[in-house]
Steps between C-alpha positions, in 0.01 A plus 500: 500500500455869577288784373665806354306821432566722202373861481528756219348835408565700184563859615627674810153651558344154536508281810478129568221534761252297292752222448586485868131482585457197272809334648431597863489139628838415350653826629373422850662155476837662435551409136797682339409794278675599175411836343557687178369852571448749218576237234320499166328186378677543165815383676508121492469325834836325460670841467362644826726521803244387761374201304854395408592499870192286566613243244850486651374444854211263420545126549347211310132466582447860617189688391497856367189685618368805314182700556429547129645347183561847360745568785739241352438497124301700247610352167510163328877529446554553874307192615648282223851592622406460867330158500807296390709665773245414768476142371879448507524632856201300622302806611124556509310817414158574650265798496324569832184668369266458205413204281863382479548462875496120493723446196875460488602727211841330479349160424607335175167346396349618167185647656693725737735603223208603276322686780813688603571602139145632458521684831830661401353610165204662678730680745721622216194632317389678817841665540504616137152650540613690809801638310283599204250681723784682674647622171162620380440688826840672477436601138159642591648699790773645278243596237298682766807701596558341840853481638601146595743412775612708792493881479806685376737665744497833309207658320511647151608847613782367718618275218515801266702692761742206530554490123555876482745494793694211347532679167626808681784298655371360832631154589269200532592432864440862591153481344431177689594662833292806416182300425563226765500214249751245377738587213340220299170691510670810359664296224166342410339844469788627287488195276126535449559862394804392287711757682806276532520397133760647270378691194519342156766750387765568756642798308177691574597520868631843605878487547668722754791706375839417643762770429782254568405277205637576155172437321314740730762768452480461124122497516472166321314186594808282445875515545710696244632289210855374520772560246608227253824454690308436822272245336800325342679483834193349662483235228868410546457457873203269443246734659178538311341728755613841612817467712497596862630838610800358681602299191467687174516860621804450720688336215397788272633748755831319522537527123485128427220558250587765246188617316711705255670191353350369176294187549442250221246226593595140417213453257618815310866394503681581169597207289871400478705685245316833526769660713276571799623390841284260704350583839747498787382372839727531805471241774614599852719191544606379152578818308359577152323252276377538144153369406490402132221243543155565655579347840294560815714663770447315826731707721482854623639721220542867434535684170824687444 
């Protein structure tokens, strides 16, 4: 049978000096130490890396030594999940200081079980009171106008200069190099000022004039409307959107689409016997076909 020491503290600003002082005799004897530094008590003991390693390395009959019961568990649910594991592995749990120093907390007798449950309930109540006092203190400090946490890297005037420079066109990385901060700090300042959000109406943004675009030359906000022959040709080719420049315009230049030819849509086709000729569609490979029924053209077609 061997003794195994377990140490834990909640935050990185705390130390385990008090626990080591209570366990000084065992440390001098060379007992192995297992630690969980900066680990919250809300995390169950079976989920902690240091205590899990202790369970894997412990043998039957070994004793787990802790300086305070709160270093291992602070809730009823934690101790109720821990005691069956210790019992199956044949391990003992003892506290080195206080009224519980002579009691094996892993024992299965009813008296120990009741005492451990009451102790865990008291420790859980103590932890909840500490959390409640902390929240009240933070709320009081915020009401008084105090700034919590570490100081900001840039003051209010520098943050306003960053926002103005970004809106004038300066890049985020350039602003970070200029103020000797990380780009994430610049993005946080811009997000707090809502400088990187798009406006609700995108058409309110000023648009730069491009003389090479047809809509800018015409002075309109959209492209010029197409002729009925162009729209009919796009429907025959299966293109709902505006054709690309290298497709529709080149075919129009070659004369494959003749806008001067009369176009009769299929849904306005004259009924048989009226003497009107149906629409003629010329396929590049199969010649001329006559559409007397409203059939969807799947292949590339051109009006002749």
